[in-house]
mmCIF file of C-alpha atoms in Angstrom:
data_model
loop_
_atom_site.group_PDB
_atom_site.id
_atom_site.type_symbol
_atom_site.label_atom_id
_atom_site.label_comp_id
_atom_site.label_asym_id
_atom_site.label_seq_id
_atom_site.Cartn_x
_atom_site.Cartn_y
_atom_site.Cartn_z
ATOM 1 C CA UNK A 1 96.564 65.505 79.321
ATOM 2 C CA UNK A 2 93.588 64.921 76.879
ATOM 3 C CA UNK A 3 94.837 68.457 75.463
ATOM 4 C CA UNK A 4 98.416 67.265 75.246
ATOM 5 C CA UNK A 5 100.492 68.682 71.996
ATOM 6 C CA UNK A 6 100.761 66.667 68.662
ATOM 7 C CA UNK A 7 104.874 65.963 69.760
ATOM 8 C CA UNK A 8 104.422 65.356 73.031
ATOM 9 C CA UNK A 9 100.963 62.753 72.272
ATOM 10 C CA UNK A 10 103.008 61.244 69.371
ATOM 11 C CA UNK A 11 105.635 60.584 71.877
ATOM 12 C CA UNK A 12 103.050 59.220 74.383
ATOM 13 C CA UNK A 13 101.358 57.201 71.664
ATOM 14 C CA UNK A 14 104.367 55.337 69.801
ATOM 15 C CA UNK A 15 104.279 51.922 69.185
ATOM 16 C CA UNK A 16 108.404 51.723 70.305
ATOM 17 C CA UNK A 17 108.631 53.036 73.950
ATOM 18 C CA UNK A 18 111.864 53.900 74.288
ATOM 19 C CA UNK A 19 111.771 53.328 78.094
ATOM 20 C CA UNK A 20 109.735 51.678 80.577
ATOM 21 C CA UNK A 21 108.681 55.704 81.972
ATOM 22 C CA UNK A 22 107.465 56.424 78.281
ATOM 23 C CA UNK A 23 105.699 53.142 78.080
ATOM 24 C CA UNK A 24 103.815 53.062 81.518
ATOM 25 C CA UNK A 25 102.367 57.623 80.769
ATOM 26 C CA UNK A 26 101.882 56.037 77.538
ATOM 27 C CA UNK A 27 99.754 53.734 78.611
ATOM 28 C CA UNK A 28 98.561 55.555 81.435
ATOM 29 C CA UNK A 29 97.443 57.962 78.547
ATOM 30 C CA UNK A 30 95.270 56.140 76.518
ATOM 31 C CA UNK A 31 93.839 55.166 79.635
ATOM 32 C CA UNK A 32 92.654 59.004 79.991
ATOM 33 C CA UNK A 33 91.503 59.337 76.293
ATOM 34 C CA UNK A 34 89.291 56.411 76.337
ATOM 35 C CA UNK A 35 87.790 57.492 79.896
ATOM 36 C CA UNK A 36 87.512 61.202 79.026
ATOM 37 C CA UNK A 37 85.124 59.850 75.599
ATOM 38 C CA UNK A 38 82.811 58.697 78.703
ATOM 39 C CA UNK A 39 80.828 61.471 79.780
ATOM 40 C CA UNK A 40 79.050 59.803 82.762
ATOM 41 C CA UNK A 41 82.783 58.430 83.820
ATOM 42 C CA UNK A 42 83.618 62.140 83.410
ATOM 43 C CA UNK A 43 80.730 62.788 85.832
ATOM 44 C CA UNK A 44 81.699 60.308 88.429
ATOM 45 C CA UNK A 45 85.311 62.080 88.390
ATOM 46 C CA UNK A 46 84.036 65.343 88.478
ATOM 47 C CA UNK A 47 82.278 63.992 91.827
ATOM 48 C CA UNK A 48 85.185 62.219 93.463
ATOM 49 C CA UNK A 49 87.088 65.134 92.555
ATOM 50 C CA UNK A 50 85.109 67.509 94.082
ATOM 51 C CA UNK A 51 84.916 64.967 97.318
ATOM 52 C CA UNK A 52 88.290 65.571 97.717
ATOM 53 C CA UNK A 53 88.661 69.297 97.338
ATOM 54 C CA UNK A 54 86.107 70.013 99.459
ATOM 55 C CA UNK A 55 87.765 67.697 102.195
ATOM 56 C CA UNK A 56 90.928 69.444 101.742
ATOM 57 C CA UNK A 57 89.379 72.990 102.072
ATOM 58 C CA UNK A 58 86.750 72.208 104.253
ATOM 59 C CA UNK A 59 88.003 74.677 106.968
ATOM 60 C CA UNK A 60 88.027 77.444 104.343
ATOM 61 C CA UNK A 61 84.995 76.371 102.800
ATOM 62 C CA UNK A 62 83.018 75.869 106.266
ATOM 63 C CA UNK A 63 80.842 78.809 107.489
ATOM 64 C CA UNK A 64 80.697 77.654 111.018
ATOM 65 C CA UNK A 65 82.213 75.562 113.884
ATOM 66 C CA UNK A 66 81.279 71.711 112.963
ATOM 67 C CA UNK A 67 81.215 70.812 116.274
ATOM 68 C CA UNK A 68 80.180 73.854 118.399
ATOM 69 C CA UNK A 69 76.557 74.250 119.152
ATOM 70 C CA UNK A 70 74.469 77.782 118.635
ATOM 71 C CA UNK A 71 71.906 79.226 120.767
ATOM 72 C CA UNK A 72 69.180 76.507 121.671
ATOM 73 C CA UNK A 73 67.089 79.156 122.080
ATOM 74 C CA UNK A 74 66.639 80.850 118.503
ATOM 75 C CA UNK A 75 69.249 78.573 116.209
ATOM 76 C CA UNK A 76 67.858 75.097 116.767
ATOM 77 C CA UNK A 77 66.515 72.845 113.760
ATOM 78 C CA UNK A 78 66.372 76.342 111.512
ATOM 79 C CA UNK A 79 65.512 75.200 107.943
ATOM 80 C CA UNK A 80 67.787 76.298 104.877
ATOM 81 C CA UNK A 81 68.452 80.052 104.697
ATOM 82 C CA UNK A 82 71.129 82.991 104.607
ATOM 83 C CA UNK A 83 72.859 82.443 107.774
ATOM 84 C CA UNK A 84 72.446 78.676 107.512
ATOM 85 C CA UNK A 85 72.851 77.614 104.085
ATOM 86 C CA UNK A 86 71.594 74.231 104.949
ATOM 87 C CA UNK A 87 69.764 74.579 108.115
ATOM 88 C CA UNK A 88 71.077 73.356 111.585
ATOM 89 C CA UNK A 89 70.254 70.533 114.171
ATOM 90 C CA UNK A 90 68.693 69.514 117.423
ATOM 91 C CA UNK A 91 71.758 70.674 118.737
ATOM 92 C CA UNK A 92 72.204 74.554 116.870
ATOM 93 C CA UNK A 93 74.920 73.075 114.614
ATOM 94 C CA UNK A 94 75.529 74.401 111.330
ATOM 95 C CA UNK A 95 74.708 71.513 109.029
ATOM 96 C CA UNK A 96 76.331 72.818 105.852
ATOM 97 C CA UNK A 97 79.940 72.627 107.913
ATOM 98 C CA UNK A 98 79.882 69.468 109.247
ATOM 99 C CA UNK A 99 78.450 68.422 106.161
ATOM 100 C CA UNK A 100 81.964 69.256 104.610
ATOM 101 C CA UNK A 101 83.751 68.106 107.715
ATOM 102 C CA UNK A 102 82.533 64.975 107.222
ATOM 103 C CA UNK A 103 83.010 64.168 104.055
ATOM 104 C CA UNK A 104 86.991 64.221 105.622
ATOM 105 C CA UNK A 105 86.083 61.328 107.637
ATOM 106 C CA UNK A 106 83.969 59.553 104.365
ATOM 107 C CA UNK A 107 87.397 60.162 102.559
ATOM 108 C CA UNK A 108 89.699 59.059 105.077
ATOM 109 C CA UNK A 109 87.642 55.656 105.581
ATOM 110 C CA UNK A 110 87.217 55.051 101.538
ATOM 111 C CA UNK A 111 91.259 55.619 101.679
ATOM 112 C CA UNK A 112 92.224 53.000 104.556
ATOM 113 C CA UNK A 113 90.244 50.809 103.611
ATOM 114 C CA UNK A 114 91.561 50.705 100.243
ATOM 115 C CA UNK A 115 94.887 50.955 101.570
ATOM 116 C CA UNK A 116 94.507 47.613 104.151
ATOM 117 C CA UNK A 117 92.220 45.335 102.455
ATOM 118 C CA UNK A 118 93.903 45.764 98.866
ATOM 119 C CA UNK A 119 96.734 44.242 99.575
ATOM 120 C CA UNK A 120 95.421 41.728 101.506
ATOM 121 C CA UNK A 121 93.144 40.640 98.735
ATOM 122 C CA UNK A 122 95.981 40.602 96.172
ATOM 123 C CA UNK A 123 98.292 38.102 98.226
ATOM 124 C CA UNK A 124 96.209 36.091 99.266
ATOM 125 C CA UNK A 125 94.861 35.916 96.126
ATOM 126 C CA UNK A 126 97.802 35.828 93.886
ATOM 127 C CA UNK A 127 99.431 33.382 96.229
ATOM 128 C CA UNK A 128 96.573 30.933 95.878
ATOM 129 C CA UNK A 129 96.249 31.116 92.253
ATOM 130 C CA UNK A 130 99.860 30.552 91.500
ATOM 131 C CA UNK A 131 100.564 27.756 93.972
ATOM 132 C CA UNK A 132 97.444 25.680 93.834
ATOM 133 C CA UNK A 133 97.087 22.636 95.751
ATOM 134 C CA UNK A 134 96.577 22.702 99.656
ATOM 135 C CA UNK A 135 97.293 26.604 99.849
ATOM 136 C CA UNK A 136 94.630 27.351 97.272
ATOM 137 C CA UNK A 137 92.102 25.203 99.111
ATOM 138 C CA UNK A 138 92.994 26.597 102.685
ATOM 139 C CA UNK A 139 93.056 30.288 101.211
ATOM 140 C CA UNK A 140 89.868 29.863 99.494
ATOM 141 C CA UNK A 141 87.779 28.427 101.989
ATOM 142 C CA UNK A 142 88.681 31.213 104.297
ATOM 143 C CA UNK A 143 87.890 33.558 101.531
ATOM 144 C CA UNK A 144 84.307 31.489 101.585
ATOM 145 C CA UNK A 145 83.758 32.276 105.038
ATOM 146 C CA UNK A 146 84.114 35.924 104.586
ATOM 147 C CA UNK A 147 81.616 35.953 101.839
ATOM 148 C CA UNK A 148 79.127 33.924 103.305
ATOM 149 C CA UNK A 149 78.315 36.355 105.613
ATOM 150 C CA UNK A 150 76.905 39.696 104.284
ATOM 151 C CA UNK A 151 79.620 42.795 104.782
ATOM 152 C CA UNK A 152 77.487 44.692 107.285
ATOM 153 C CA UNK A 153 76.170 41.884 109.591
ATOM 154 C CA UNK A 154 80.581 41.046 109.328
ATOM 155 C CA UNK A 155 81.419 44.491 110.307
ATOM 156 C CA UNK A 156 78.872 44.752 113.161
ATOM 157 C CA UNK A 157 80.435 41.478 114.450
ATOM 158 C CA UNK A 158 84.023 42.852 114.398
ATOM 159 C CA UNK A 159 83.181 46.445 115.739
ATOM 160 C CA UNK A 160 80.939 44.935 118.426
ATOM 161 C CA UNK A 161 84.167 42.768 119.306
ATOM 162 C CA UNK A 162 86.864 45.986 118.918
ATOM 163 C CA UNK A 163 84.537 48.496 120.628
ATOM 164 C CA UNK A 164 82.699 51.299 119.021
ATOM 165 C CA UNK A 165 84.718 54.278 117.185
ATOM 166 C CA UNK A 166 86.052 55.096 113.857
ATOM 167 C CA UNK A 167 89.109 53.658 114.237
ATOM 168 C CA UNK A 168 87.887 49.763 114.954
ATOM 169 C CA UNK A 169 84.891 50.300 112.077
ATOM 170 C CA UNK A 170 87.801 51.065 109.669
ATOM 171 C CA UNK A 171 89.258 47.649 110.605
ATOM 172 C CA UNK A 172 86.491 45.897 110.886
ATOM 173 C CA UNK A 173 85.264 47.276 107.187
ATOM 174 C CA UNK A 174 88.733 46.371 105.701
ATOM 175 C CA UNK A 175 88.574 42.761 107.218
ATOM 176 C CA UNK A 176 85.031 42.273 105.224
ATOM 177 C CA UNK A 177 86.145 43.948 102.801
ATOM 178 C CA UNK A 178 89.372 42.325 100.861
ATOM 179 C CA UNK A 179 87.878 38.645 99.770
ATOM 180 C CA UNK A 180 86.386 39.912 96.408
ATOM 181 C CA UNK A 181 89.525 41.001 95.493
ATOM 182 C CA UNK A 182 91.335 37.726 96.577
ATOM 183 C CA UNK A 183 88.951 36.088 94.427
ATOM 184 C CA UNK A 184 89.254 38.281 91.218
ATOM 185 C CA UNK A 185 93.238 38.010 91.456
ATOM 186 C CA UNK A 186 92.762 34.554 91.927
ATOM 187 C CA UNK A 187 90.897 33.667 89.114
ATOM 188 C CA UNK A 188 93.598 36.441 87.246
ATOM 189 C CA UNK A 189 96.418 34.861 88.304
ATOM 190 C CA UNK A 190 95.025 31.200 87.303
ATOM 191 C CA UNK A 191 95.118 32.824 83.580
ATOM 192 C CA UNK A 192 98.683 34.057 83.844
ATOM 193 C CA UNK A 193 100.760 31.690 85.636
ATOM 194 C CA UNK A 194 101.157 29.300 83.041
ATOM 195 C CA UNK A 195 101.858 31.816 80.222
ATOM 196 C CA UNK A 196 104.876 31.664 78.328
ATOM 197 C CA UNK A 197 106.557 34.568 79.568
ATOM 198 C CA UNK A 198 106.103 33.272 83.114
ATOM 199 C CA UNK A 199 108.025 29.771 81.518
ATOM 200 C CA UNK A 200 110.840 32.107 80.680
ATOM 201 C CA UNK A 201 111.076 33.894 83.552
ATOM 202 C CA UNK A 202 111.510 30.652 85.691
ATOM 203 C CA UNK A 203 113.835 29.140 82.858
ATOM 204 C CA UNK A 204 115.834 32.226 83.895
ATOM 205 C CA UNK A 205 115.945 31.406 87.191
ATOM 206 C CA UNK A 206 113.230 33.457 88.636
ATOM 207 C CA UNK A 207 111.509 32.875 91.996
ATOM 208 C CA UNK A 208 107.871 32.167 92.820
ATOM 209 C CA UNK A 209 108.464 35.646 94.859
ATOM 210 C CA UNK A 210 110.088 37.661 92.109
ATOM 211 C CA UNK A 211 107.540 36.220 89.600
ATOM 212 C CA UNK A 212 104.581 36.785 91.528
ATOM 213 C CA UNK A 213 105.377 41.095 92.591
ATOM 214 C CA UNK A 214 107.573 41.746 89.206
ATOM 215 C CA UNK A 215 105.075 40.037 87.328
ATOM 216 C CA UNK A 216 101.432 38.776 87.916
ATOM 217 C CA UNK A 217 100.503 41.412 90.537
ATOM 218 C CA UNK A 218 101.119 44.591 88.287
ATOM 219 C CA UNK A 219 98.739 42.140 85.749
ATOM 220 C CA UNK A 220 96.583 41.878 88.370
ATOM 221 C CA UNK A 221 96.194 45.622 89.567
ATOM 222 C CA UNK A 222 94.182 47.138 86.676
ATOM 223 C CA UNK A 223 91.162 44.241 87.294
ATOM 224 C CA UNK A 224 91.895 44.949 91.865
ATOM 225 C CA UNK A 225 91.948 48.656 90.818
ATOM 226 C CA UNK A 226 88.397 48.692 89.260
ATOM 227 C CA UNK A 227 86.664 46.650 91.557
ATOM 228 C CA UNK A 228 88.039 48.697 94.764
ATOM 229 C CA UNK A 229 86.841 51.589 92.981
ATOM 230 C CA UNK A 230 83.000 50.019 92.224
ATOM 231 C CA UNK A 231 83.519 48.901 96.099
ATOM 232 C CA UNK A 232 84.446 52.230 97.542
ATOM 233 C CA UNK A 233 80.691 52.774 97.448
ATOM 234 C CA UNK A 234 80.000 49.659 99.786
ATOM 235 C CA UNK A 235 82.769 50.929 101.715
ATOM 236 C CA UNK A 236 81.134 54.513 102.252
ATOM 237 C CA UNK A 237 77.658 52.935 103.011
ATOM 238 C CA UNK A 238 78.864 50.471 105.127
ATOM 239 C CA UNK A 239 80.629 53.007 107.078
ATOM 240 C CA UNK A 240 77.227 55.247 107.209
ATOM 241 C CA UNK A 241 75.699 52.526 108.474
ATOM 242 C CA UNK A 242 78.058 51.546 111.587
ATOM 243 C CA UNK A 243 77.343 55.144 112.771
ATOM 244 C CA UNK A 244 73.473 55.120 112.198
ATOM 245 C CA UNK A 245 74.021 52.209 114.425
ATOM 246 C CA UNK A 246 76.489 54.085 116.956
ATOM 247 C CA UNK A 247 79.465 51.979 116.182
ATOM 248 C CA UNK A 248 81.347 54.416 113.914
ATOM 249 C CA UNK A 249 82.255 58.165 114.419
ATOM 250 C CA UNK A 250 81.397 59.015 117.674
ATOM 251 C CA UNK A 251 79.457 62.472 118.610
ATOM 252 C CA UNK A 252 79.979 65.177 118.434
ATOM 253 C CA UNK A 253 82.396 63.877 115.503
ATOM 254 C CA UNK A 254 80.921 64.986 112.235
ATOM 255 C CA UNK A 255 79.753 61.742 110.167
ATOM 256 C CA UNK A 256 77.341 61.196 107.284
ATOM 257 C CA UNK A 257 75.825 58.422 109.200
ATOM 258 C CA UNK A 258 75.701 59.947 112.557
ATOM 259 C CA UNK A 259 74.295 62.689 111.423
ATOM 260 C CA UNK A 260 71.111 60.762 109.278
ATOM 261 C CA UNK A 261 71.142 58.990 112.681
ATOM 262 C CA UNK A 262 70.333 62.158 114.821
ATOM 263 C CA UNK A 263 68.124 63.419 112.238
ATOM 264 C CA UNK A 264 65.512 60.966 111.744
ATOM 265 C CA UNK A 265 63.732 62.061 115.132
ATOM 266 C CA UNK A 266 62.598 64.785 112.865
ATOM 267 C CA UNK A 267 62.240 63.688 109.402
ATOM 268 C CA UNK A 268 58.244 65.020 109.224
ATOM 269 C CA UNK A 269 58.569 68.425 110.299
ATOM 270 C CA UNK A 270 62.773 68.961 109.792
ATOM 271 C CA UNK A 271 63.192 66.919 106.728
ATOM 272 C CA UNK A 272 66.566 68.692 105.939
ATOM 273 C CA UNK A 273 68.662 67.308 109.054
ATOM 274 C CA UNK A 274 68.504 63.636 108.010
ATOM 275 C CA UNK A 275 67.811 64.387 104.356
ATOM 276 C CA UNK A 276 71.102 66.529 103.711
ATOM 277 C CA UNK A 277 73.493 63.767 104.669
ATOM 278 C CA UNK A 278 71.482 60.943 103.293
ATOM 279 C CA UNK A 279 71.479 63.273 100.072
ATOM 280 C CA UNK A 280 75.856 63.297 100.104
ATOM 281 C CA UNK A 281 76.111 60.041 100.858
ATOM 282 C CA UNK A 282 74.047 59.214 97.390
ATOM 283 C CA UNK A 283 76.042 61.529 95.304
ATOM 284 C CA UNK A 284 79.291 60.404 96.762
ATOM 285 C CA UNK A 285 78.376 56.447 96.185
ATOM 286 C CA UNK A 286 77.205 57.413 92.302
ATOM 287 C CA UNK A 287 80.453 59.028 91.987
ATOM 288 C CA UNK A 288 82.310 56.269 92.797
ATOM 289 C CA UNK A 289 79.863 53.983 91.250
ATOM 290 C CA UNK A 290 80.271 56.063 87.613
ATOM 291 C CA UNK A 291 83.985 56.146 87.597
ATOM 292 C CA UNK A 292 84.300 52.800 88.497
ATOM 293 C CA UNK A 293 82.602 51.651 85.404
ATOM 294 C CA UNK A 294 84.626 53.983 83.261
ATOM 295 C CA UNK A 295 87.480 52.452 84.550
ATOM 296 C CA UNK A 296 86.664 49.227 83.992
ATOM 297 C CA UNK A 297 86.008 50.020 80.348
ATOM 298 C CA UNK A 298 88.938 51.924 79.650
ATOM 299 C CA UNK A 299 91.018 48.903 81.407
ATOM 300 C CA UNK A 300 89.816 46.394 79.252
ATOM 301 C CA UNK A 301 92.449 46.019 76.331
ATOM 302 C CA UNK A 302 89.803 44.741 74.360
ATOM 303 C CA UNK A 303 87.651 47.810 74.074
ATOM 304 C CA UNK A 304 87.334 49.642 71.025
ATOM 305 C CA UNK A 305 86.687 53.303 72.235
#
């Protein structure tokens, strides 16, 4: 897109949309341009890109069975080499291939989450803002509960409730994880709803429903969008650290945290078992981390590059 023809970028660039389709790509276009003049933005997409190829080719890309162990004998806790490009465990398991295995499961989790607590966090918080009064009160102190408890200590509550597996830590993360949101659209929709175009919207007989989905939560989405995006890190260490803790992915499932988890037995002599995962997990997070900033500047309408 950033090496679009002079027609077809004059087209996406015109100050007179001739359409709603030309005006949202146009938009969604200078989006791109001011995010591809960000190199480390670049860099953090590079990285969430490659997260995501590699979890869709991670049986092509995988050099041996994630979940099958070796020979005991001669294969266990082998450092880095030919055979193993990035050694194996206690167990004789190929560490490079569950390494890309479970950046599947890293993916998947990053993706639910997103998926449940978003829109959670936008209702509630969109709702509150616009209505005020008793609602806003009721929804916010909930919303204070949430956050007065740190996401972690939440989740371990709620998985040690649910039971242990990947499934309950995904709900349990997405339950900690929507009230930032809520309060962002909140304080987002507070700006809006008495805007003039809102005024003429209800002077044209609008409802509070059809104002609030036609109207203040597509206002709301670009500010939601960047701060799931700078979240998605919490989300991936949060999820690492219900399996250190044996409440995530269970074994022999292949899981960044798991696997630190089984590793740091042997962190002196075998460095690479816990150190390989813990290594992903860092790259992953400043992914996210980078592209969430470069979002957030090529969002704002007020920025100049």
């Amino acid at each position: 897109m950033a090496g679009a023809s002079p027609s077809l970028a004059a087209w996406l660039t015109t100050a007179e949309p001739q359409s709603r389709l030309q005006a949202r790509l146009g938009h969604f276009y200078q989006v791109f341009r001011r995010l591809a003049r960000n190199p480390t933005a670049m860099a953090g997409l590079v990285i969430v890109v490659l997260l995501v190829l590699v979890a869709i080719f991670a049986p092509l890309l995988a050099t041996h069975s994630p979940i099958e162990s070796g020979d005991l004998r001669t294969e266990r806790l082998l450092p880095p080499g030919p055979v193993f490009w990035l050694g194996t465990d206690d167990q004789a398991r190929d560490i490079y291939s569950r390494l890309l295995y479970g950046s599947r499961l890293t993916l998947a989790v990053v993706v639910l989450v997103s998926v449940i607590a978003t829109p959670i966090g936008l209702a509630i918080g969109t709702v509150s803002g616009y209505f005020g009064g008793w609602s806003d009160r009721i929804l916010m102190r909930i919303t204070d509960i949430f956050l007065a408890f740190p996401r972690l200590v939440l989740a371990l509550a709620f998985v040690a409730a649910l039971g242990p597996g990947i499934e309950n830590a995904i709900i349990a993360i997405a339950i900690t994880a929507w009230p930032p949101y809520a309060r962002l659209a909140r304080a987002e929709t507070m700006t809006i709803r008495n805007s003039n175009f809102i005024h003429a919207v209800r002077l044209q007989g609008g409802s509070s429903a059809r104002i609030l989905l036609k109207h203040i939560v597509p206002l709301c989405l670009s500010s939601v969008t960047v701060r799931v995006t700078l979240d998605m890190a919490g989300i991936i260490l949060t999820a690492a650290g219900l399996g250190f803790l044996g409440l995530g992915a269970q074994p022999p499932t292949p899981e960044w945290g798991t696997m630190i988890a089984q590793g740091r037995r042997f962190l002196i002599d075998h460095w690479w078992v816990a150190a390989v995962p813990g290594v992903a997990i860092f790259v992953v997070s400043l992914g996210f981390n980078l592209l969430g900033d470069g979002l957030r500047d090529a969002l704002d309408p007020r920025s100049s590059r």
